[in-house]
Short mmCIF file of C-alpha atoms and ligand atoms in Angstrom, two decimals:
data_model
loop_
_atom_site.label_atom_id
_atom_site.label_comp_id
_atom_site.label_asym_id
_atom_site.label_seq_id
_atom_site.Cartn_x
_atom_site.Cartn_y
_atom_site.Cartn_z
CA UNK A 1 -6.15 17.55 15.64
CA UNK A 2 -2.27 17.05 14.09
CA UNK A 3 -1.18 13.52 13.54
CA UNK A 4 1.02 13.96 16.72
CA UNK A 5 -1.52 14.84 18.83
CA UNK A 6 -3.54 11.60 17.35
CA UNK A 7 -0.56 9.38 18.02
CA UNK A 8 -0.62 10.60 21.64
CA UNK A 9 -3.68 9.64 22.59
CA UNK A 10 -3.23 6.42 20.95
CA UNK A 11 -0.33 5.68 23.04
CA UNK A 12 -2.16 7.12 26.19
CA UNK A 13 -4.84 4.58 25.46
CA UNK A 14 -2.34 1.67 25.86
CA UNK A 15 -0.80 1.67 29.65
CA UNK A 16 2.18 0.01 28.73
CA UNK A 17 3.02 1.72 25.68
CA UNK A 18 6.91 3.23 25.78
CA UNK A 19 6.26 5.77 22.76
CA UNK A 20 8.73 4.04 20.46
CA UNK A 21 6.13 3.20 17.77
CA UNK A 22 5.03 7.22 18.16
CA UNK A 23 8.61 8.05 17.37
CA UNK A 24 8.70 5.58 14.61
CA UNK A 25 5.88 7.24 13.05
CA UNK A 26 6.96 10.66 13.64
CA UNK A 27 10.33 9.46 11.29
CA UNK A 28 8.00 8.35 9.03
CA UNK A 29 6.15 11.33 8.39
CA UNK A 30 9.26 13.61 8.26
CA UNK A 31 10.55 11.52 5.10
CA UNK A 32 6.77 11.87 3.82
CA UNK A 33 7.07 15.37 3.92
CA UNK A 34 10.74 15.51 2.49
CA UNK A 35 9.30 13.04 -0.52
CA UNK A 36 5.71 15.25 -0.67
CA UNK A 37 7.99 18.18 -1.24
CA UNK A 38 10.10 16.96 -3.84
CA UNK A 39 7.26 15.04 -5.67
CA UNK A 40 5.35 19.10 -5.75
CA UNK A 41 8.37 20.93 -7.36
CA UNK A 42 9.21 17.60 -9.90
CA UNK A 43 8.42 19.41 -12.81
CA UNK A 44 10.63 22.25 -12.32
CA UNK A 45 13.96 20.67 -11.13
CA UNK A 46 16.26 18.88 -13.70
CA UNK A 47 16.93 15.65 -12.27
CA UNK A 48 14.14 14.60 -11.02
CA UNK A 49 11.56 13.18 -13.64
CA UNK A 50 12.22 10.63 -16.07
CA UNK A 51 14.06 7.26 -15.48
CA UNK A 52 16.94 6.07 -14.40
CA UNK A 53 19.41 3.51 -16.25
CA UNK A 54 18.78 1.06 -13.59
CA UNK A 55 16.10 -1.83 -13.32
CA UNK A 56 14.66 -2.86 -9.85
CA UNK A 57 14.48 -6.55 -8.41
CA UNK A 58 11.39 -6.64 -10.09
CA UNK A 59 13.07 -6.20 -13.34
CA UNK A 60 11.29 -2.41 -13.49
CA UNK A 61 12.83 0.60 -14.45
CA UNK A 62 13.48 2.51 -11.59
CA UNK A 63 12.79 6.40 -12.14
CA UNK A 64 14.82 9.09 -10.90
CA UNK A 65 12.00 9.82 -7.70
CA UNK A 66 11.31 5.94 -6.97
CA UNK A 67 15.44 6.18 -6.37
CA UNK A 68 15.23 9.80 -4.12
CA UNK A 69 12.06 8.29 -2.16
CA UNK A 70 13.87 5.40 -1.44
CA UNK A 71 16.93 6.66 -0.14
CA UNK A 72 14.82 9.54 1.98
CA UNK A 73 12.74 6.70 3.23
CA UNK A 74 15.51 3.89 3.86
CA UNK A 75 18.43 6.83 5.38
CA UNK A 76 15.63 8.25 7.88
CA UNK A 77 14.02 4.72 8.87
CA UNK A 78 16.84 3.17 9.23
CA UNK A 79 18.83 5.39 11.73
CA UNK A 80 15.60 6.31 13.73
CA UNK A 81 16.14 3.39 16.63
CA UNK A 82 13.35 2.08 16.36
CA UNK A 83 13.72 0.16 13.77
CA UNK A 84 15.44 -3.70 13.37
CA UNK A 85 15.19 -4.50 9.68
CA UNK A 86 13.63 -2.63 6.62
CA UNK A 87 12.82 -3.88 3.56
CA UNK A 88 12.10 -2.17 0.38
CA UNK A 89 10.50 -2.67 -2.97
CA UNK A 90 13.69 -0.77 -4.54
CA UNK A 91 16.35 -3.23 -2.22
CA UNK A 92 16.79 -7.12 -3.34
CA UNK A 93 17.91 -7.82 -0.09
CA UNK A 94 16.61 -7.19 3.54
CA UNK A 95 17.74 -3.39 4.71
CA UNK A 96 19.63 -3.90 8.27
CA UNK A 97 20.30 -1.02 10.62
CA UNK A 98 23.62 0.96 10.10
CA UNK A 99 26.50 -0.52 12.44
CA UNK A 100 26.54 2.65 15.31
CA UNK A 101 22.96 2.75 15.29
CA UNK A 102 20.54 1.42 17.86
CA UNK A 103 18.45 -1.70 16.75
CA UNK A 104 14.80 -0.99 17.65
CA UNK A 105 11.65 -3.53 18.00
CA UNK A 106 9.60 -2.81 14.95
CA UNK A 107 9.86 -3.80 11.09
CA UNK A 108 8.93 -1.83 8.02
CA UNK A 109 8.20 -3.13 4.39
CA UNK A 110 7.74 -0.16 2.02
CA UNK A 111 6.98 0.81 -1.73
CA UNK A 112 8.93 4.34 -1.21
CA UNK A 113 7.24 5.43 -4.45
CA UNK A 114 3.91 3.63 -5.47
CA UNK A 115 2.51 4.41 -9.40
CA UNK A 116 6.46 5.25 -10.65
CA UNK A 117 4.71 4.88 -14.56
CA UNK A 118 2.75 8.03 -13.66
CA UNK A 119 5.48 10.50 -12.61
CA UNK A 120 6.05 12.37 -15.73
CA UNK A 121 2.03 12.56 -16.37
CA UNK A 122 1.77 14.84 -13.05
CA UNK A 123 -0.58 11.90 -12.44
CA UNK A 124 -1.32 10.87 -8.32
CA UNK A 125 1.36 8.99 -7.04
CA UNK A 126 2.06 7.47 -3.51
CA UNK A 127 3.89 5.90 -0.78
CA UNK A 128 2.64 2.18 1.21
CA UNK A 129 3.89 1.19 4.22
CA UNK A 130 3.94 -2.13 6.85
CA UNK A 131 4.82 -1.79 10.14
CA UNK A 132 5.47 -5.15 12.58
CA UNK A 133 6.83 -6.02 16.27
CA UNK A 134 9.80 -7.87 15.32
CA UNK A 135 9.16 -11.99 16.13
CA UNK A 136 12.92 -12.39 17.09
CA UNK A 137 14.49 -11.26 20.38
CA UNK A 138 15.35 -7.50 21.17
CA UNK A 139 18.88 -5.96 20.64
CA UNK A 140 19.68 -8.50 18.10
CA UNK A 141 20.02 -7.26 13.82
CA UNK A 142 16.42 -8.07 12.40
CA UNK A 143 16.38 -10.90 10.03
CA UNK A 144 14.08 -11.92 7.12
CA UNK A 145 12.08 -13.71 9.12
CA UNK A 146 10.84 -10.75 11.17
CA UNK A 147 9.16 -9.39 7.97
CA UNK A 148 7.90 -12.33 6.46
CA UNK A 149 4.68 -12.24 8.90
CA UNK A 150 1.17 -12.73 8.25
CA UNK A 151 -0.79 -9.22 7.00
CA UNK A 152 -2.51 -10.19 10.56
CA UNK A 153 -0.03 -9.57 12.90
CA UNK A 154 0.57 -5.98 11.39
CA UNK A 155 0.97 -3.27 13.85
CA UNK A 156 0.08 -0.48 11.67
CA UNK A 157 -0.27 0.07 7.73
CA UNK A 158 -0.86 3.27 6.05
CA UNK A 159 -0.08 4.82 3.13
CA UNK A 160 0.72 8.70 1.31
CA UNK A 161 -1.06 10.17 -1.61
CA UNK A 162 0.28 12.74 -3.40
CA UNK A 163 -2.35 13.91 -5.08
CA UNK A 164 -4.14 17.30 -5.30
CA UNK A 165 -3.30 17.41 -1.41
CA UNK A 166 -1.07 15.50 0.38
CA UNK A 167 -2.74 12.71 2.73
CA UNK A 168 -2.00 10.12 5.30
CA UNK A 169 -4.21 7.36 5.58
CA UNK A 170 -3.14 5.01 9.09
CA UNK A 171 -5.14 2.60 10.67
CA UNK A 172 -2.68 1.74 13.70
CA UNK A 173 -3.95 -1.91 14.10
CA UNK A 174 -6.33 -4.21 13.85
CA UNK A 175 -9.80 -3.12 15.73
CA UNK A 176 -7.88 0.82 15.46
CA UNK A 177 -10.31 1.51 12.37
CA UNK A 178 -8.77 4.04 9.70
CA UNK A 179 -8.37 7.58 9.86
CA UNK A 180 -7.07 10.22 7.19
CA UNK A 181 -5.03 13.40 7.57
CA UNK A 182 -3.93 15.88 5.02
CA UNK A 183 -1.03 17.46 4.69
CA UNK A 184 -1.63 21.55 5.47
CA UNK A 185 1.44 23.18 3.51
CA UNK A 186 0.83 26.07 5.46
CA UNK A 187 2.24 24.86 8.60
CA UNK A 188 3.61 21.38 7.52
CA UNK A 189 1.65 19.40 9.85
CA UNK A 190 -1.07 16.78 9.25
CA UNK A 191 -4.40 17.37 10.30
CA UNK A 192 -7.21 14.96 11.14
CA UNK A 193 -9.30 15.57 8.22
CA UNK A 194 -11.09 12.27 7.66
CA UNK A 195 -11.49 10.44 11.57
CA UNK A 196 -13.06 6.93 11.17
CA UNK A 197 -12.71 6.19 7.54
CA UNK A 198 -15.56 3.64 6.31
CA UNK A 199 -15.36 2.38 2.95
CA UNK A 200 -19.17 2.42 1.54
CA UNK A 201 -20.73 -0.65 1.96
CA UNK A 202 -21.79 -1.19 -2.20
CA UNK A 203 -19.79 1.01 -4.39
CA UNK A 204 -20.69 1.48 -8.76
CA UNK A 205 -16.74 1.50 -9.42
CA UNK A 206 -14.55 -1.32 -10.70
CA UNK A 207 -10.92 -0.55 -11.33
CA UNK A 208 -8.94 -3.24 -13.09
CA UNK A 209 -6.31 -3.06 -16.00
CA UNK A 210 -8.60 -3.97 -18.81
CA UNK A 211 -6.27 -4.75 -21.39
CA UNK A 212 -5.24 -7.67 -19.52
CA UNK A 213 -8.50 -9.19 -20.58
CA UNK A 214 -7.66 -12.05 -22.67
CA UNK A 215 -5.44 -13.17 -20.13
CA UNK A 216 -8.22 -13.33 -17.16
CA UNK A 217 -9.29 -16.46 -15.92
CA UNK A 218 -13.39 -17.40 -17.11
CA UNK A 219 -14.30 -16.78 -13.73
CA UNK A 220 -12.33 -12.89 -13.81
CA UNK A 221 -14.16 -12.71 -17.09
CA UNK A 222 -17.41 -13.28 -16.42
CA UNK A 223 -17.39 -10.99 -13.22
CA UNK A 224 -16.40 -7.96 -15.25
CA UNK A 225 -18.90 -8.81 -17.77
CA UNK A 226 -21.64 -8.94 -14.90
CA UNK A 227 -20.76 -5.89 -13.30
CA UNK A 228 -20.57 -4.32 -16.86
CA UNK A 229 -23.98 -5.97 -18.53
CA UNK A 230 -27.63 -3.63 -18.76
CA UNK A 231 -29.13 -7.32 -19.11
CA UNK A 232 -32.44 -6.17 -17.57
CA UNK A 233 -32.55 -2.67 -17.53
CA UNK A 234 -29.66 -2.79 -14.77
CA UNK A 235 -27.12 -0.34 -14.64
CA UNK A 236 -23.42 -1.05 -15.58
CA UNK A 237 -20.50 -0.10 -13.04
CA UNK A 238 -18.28 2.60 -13.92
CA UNK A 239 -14.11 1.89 -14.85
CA UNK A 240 -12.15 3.97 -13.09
CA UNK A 241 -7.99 2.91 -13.36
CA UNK A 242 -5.35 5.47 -12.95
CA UNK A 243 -2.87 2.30 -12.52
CA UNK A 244 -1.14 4.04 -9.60
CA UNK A 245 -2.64 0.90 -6.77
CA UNK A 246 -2.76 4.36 -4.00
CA UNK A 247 -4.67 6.21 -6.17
CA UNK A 248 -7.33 3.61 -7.35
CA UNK A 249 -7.58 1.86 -3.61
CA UNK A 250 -7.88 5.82 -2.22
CA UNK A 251 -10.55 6.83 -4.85
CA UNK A 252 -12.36 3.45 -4.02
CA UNK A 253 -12.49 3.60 -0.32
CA UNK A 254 -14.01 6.86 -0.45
CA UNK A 255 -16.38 6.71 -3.05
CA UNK A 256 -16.81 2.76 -2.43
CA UNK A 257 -16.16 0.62 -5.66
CA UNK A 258 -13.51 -2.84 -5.97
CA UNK A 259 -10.14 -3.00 -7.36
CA UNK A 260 -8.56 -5.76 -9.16
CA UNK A 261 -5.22 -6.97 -10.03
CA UNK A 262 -5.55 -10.70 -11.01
CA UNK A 263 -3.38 -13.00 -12.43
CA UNK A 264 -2.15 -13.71 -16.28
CA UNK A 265 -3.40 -17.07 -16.84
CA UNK A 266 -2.32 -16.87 -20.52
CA UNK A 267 0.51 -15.40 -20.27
CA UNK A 268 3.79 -15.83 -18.23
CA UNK A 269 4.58 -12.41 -17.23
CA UNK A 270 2.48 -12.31 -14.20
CA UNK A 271 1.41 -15.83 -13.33
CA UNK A 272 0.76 -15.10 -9.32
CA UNK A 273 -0.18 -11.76 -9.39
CA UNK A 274 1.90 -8.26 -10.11
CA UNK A 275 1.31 -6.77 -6.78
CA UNK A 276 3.75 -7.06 -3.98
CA UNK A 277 2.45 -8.90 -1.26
CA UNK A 278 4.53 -7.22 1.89
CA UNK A 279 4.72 -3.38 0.68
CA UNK A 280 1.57 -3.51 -1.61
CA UNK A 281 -1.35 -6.19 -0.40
CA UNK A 282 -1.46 -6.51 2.82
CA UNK A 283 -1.04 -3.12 4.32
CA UNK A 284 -3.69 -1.96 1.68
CA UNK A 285 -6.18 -5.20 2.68
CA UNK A 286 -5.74 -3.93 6.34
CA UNK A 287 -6.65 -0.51 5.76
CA UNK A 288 -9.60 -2.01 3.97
CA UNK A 289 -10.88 -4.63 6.40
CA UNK A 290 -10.24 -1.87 9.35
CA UNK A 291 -12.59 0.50 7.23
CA UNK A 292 -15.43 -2.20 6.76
CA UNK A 293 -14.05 -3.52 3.43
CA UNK A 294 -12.81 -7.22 2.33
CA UNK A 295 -9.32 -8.35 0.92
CA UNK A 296 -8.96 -11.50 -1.18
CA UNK A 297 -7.10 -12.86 -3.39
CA UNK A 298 -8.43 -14.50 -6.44
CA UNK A 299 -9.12 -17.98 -5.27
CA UNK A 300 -11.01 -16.03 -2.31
CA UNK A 301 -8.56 -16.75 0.39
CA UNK A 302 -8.31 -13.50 2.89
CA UNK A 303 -5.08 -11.71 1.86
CA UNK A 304 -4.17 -11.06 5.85
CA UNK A 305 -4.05 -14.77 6.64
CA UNK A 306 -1.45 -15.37 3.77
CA UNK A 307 2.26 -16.68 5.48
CA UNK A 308 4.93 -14.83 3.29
CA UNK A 309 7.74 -16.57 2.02
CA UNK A 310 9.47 -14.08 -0.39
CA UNK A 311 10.12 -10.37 0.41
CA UNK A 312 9.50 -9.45 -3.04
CA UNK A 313 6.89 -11.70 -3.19
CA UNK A 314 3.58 -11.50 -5.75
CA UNK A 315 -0.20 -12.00 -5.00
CA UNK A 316 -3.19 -11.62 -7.05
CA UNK A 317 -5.48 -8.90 -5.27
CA UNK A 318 -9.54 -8.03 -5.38
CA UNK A 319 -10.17 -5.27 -2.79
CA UNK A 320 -12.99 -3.14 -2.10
CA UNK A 321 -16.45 -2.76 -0.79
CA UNK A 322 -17.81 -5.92 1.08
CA UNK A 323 -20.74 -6.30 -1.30
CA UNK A 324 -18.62 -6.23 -4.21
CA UNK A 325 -16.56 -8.34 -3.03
CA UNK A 326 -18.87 -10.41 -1.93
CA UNK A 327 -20.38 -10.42 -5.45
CA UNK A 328 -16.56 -11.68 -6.74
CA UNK A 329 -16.42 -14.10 -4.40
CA UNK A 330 -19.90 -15.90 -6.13
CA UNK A 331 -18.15 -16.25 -9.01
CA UNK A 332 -15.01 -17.83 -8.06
CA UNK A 333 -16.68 -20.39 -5.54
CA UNK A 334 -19.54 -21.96 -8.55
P1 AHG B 401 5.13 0.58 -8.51
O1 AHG B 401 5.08 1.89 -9.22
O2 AHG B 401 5.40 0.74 -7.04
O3 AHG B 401 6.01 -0.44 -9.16
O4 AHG B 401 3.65 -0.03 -8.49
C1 AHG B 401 2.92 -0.11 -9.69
C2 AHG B 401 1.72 -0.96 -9.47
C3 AHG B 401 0.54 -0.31 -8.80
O5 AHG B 401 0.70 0.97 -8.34
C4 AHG B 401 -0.55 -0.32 -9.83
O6 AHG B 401 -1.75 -0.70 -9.25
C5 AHG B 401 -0.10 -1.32 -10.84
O7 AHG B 401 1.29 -1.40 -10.74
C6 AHG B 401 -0.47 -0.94 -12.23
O8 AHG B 401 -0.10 -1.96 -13.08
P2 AHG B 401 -0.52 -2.01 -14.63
O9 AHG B 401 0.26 -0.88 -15.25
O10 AHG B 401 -0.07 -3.35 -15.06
O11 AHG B 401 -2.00 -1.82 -14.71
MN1 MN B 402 3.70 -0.05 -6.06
MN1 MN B 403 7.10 1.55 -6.12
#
């Protein structure tokens, strides 16, 4: 089955569905396709590895592809008419629809180009994305406050790997589950490859950025000890970080396992968090929860019940398998 044809019978499942969130999608998936293209011929093309002399919001330097996937992302999504408001890891500011265009119902927060630091290294890098029904009334621009809502309320997260294939994980909403399509070159469609995605229910992997160690919290600390300690004869998890959050969260919900990005506590370079809350967290703790998993941030709160109040805003974030999470959680609440 094509991601099309999936989208379909979604819609036919909901009587008084108008198709606008399939055509939304179907945008989508045409700048996926532009941006899987480009990111598969990178090393041949002058001008399109390496950085750019620009820094991000975020006070990142912005690489020549986290620029292209941007504007691929933010020219399509933004003209489709079916969108009111966009906003963007690359953009400071909210993204409004171009004057002459029609102003749709839905929002979409994105990270155009997820794992930029692993570009050159022809290392797996990907694309996140938020979609919600816009809180203010129809016909009117979007405003801020139609994409600061809870993780909850969204109506569909998903995101792109470009990895050795091209895939397209969606869950369309809460109680929708999660299903996976990959890319078929061949004819340039998706295809239903992995239906009902369920993330294992224990998992031996832990992915975290280990040389952030000495700025952990005790409580960070002693988890990763315990996962890692043969105190026993029991067996220590494995570390598995490529440090591109699609990548490590894909690998994981496969092959079941936890990822964690927590706060510095010694340091003041990350003191909430480094991941993105709109574009990063909470589409990825949906896709989790919808595949049997758990989303929390360090103090244990559920990321999807967080109220945003930035757009670029920054959580901590432990996701994963429900038993390892679980098994977090019993060291946070001593
Ligand atoms: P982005 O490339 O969109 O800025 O995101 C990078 C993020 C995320 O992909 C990854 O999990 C994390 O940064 C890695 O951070 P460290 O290099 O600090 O481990
Ligand atoms: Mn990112
Ligand atoms: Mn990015």
């Amino acid at each position: 089955m094509s991601l099309s044809q999936y989208l379909i019978e979604e819609q036919l499942k909901l009587p008084q569905a108008t198709g606008d969130f399939t055509a939304l999608m179907s945008h989508l998936v045409y700048a996926a396709k532009i941006v899987s293209r480009e990111v598969r011929k990178a090393g041949l093309l002058d001008n399109i590895l390496g950085s750019t002399d620009q820094t991000n919001v975020q006070g990142e330097t912005v690489m020549k592809l986290d620029e292209y996937a941007d504007r691929i992302f933010t020219h399509t999504l933004t003209r489709c008419g079916h969108l009111c408001v966009m906003g963007s890891e690359e953009q400071e500011e909210i993204v409004p629809v171009p004057t002459g265009y029609k102003i749709g119902k839905y929002t979409i927060a994105i990270d155009p180009l997820d794992g930029s630091s692993n570009i050159d290294a022809n290392v797996s890098i990907g694309t996140i994305f938020s979609v919600h029904l816009r809180s203010s009334p129809q016909g009117t621009p979007g405003t801020k406050e139609d994409l600061l809502q809870k993780g909850a309320k969204q109506r569909a997260a998903g995101y792109i790997v470009y990895g050795s294939s091209t895939m397209l994980v969606l869950s369309v909403g809460v109680g929708k589950g999660v299903s996976g399509f990959t890319l078929d070159p061949s004819c340039g469609e998706f295809i239903l490859s992995h239906p009902e995605m369920k993330m294992p229910e224990s998992g031996g992997i832990y992915s975290i950025n280990e040389g952030n160690y000495n700025y952990w919290s005790d409580e960070v600390k002693n988890y990763i000890r315990d996962i890692k300690s043969i105190e026993g004869g029991r067996k220590p998890q494995s570390a598995r970080y490529i440090g591109s959050l699609v990548a490590d969260f894909h690998r994981n919900l496969l092959k079941g396992g936890i990822f964690l990005y927590p706060n510095d506590t010694k340091s003041s370079k990350y003191p909430k968090g480094k991941l993105r809350l709109l574009y990063e967290v909470a589409p990825m703790a949906l896709i989790a929860e919808q595949a049997g998993g758990m989303a929390v941030t360090v103090d244990g709160q559920r990321i999807l019940d967080l109220q945003p109040s930035e757009l670029h805003e920054r959580t901590t974030f432990i996701v994963g398998s429900k038993k390892e999470v679980e098994h977090f959680l019993t060291f946070v609440r001593k």
